mmCIF file of C-alpha atoms in Angstrom:
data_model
loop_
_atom_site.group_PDB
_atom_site.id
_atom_site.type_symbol
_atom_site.label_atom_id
_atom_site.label_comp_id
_atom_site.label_asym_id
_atom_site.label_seq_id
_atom_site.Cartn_x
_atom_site.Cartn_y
_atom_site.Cartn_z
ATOM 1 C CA UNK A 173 11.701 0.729 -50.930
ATOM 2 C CA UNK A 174 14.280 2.754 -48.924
ATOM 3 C CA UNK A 175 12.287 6.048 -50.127
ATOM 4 C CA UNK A 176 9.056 4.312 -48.846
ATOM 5 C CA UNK A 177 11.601 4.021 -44.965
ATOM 6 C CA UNK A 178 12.818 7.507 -45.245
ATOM 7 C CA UNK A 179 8.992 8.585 -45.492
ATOM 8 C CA UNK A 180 7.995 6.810 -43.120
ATOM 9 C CA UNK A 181 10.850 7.890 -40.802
ATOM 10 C CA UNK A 182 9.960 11.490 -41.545
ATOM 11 C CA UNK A 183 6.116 10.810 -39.983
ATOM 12 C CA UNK A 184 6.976 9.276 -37.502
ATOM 13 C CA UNK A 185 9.559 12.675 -36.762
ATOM 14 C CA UNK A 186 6.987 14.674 -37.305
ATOM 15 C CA UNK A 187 4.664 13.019 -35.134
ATOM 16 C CA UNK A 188 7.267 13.199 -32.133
ATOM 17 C CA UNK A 189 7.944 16.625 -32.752
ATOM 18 C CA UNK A 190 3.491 17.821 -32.770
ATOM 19 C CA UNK A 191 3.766 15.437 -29.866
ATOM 20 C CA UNK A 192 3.018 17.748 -26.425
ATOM 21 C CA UNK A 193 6.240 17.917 -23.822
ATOM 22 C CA UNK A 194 5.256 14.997 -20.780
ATOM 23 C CA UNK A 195 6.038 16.623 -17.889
ATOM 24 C CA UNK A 196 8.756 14.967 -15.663
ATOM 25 C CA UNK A 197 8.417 14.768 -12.197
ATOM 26 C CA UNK A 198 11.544 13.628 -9.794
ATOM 27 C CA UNK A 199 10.879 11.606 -7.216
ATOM 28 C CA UNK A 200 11.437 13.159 -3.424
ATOM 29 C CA UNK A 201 14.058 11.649 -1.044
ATOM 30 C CA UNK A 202 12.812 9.077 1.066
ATOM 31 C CA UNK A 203 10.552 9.794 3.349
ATOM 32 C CA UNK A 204 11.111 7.074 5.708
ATOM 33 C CA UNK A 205 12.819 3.752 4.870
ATOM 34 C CA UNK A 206 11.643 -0.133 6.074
ATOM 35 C CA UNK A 207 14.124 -3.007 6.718
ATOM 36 C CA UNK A 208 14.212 -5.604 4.685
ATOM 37 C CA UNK A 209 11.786 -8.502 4.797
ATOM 38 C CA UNK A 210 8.648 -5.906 5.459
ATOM 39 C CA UNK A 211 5.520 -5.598 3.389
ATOM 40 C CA UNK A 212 2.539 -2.924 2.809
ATOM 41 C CA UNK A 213 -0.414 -2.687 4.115
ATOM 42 C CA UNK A 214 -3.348 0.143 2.976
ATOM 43 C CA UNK A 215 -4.353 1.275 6.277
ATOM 44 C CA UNK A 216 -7.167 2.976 4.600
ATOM 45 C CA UNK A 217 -8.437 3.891 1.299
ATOM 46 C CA UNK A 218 -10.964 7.055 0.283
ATOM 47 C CA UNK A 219 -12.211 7.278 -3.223
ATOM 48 C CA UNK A 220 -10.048 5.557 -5.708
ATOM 49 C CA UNK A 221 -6.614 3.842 -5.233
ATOM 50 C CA UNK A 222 -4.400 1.719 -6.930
ATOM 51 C CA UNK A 223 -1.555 -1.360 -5.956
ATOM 52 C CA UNK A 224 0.679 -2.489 -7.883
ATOM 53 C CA UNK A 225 0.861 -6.102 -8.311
ATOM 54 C CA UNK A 226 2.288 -8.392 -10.450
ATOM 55 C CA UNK A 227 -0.305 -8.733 -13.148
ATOM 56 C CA UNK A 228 -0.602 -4.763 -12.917
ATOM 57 C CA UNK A 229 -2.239 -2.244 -10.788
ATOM 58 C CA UNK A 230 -6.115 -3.633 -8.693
ATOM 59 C CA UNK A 231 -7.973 -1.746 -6.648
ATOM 60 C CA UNK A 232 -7.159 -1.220 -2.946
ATOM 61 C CA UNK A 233 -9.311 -1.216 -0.171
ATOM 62 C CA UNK A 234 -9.063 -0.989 3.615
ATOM 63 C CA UNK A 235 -6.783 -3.391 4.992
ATOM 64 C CA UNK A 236 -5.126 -4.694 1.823
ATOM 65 C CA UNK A 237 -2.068 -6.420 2.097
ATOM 66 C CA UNK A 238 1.158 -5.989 -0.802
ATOM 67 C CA UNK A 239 4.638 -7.410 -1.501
ATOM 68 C CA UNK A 240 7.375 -4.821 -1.798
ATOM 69 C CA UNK A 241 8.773 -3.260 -4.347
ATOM 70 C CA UNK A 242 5.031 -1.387 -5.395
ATOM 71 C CA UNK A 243 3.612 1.670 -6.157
ATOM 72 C CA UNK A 244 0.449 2.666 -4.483
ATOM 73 C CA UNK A 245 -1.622 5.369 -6.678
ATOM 74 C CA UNK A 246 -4.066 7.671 -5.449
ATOM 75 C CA UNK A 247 -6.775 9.403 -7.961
ATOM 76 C CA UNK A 248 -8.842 12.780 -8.025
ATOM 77 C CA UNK A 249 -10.416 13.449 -4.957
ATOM 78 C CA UNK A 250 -9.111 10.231 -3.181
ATOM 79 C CA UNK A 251 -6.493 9.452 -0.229
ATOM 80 C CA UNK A 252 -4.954 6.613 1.278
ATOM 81 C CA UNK A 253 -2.579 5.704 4.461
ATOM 82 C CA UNK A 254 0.077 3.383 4.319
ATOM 83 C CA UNK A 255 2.051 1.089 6.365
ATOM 84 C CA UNK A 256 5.403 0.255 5.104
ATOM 85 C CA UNK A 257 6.932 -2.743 8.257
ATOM 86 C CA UNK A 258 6.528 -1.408 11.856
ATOM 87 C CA UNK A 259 7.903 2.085 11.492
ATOM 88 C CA UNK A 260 6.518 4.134 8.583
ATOM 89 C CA UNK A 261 3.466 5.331 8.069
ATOM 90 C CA UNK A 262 2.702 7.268 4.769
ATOM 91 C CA UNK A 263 -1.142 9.140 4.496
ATOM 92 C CA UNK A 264 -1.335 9.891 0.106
ATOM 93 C CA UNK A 265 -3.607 12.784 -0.475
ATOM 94 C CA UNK A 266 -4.871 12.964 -4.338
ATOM 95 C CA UNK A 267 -3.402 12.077 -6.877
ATOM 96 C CA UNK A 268 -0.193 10.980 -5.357
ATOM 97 C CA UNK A 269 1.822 8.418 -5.765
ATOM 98 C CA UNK A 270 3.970 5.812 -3.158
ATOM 99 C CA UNK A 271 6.736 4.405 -4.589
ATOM 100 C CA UNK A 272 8.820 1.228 -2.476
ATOM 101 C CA UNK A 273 12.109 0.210 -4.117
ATOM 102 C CA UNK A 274 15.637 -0.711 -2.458
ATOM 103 C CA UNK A 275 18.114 2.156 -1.709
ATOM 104 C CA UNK A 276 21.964 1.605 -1.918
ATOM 105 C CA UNK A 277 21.651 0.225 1.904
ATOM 106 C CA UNK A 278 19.045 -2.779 0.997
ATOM 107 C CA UNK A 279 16.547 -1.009 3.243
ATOM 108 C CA UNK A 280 13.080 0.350 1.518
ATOM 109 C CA UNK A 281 12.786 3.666 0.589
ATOM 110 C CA UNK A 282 9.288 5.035 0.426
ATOM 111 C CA UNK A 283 8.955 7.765 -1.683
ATOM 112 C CA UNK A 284 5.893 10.159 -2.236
ATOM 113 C CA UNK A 285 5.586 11.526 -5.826
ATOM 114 C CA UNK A 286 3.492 14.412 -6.413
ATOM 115 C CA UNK A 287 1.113 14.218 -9.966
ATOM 116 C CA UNK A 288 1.444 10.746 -10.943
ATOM 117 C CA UNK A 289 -2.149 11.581 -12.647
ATOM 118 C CA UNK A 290 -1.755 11.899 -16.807
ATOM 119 C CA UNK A 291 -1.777 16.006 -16.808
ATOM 120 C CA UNK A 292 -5.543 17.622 -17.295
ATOM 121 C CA UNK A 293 -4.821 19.217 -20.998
ATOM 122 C CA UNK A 294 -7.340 22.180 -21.330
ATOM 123 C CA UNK A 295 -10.280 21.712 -24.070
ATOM 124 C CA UNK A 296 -9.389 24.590 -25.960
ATOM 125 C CA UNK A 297 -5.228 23.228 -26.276
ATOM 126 C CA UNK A 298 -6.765 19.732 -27.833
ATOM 127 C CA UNK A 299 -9.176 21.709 -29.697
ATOM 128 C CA UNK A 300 -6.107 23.898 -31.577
ATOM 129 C CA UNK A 301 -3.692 20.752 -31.780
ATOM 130 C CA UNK A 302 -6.792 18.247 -33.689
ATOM 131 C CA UNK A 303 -6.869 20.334 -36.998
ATOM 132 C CA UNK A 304 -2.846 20.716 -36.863
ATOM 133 C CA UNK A 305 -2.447 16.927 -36.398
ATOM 134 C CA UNK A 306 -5.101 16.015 -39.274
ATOM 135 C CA UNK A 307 -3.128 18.584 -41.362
ATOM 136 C CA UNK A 308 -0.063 17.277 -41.108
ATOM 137 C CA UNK A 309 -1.085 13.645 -41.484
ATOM 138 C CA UNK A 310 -2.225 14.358 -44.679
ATOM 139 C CA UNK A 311 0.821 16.153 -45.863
ATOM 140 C CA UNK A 312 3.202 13.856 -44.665
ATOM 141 C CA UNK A 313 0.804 10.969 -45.825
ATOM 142 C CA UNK A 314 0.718 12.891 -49.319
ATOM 143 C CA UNK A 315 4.489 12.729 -49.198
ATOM 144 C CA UNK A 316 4.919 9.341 -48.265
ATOM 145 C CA UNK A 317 2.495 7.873 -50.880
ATOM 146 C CA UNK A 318 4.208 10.061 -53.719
ATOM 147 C CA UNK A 319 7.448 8.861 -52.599
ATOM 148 C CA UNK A 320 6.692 5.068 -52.945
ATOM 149 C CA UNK A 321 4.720 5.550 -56.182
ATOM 150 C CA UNK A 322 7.765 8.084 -57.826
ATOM 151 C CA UNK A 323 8.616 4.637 -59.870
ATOM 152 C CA UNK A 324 5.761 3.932 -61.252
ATOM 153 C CA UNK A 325 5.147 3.983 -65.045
ATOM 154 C CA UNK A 326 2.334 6.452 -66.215
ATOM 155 C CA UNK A 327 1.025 5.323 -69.920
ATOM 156 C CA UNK A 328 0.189 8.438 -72.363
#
């Protein structure tokens, strides 16, 4: 059995490592902060944008009100303005995202994130990277199947 975990371990490394680098983005300073006690508002909303709530991200349209801490998202050829309290106001062009959370002070710190999208992977990188994966899910399947079974009697 402990073969059968040390296969299985050696997929699943070889599945991280075929895996394609994420690409991390770091989120800007704050571009303008909100006292405590204020909410959002989406002032408007072109094409399609997101809210975070607490069951998960809905649809926003003009207008729509949301409880702080959020993220606001905005897709492909879509924008959005914002009002964070009285004093900032935050326009999202596409696919950007808002993100409200608490900064050491207690006040909220709006932050705009550039490429919150999942990254366009070109047709022909998918293309190359299909036959690799089904190869090596076969090998390492082939390995882990041989390991299991490397007890098992064989009559002559």
């Amino acid at each position: 059995m402990s073969r059968l975990k040390a296969g299985l371990r050696l997929f699943a490394a070889a599945l991280a490592l075929a895996a394609p680098p994420a690409a991390a983005q770091s989120p800007s300073v704050c571009g303008c902060s909100a006292p405590p006690g204020s909410s959002g508002l989406v002032r408007t909303a072109l094409g399609t944008v997101f809210v975070s709530r607490e069951t998960g991200f809905t649809p926003a349209r003009p207008d729509t009100p949301f409880s702080l801490p959020a993220r606001v998202l905005a897709g492909p050829r879509s924008s959005s303005t914002i009002d964070i309290g009285r004093s900032c106001r935050i326009t999202l062009a596409e696919n950007q995202s808002l993100d409200i959370g608490n900064d050491a002070g207690g006040r909220w710190c709006v932050r705009v994130v550039e490429g919150r999208q999942p990254p366009m992977v070109p047709p022909s990188a998918v293309a190359g990277f299909i036959p690799f994966a089904a190869a090596s899910g076969l090998v390492v399947g082939a390995v882990v199947f041989s390991i299991a079974r490397a007890e098992d009697k064989v009559s002559h």
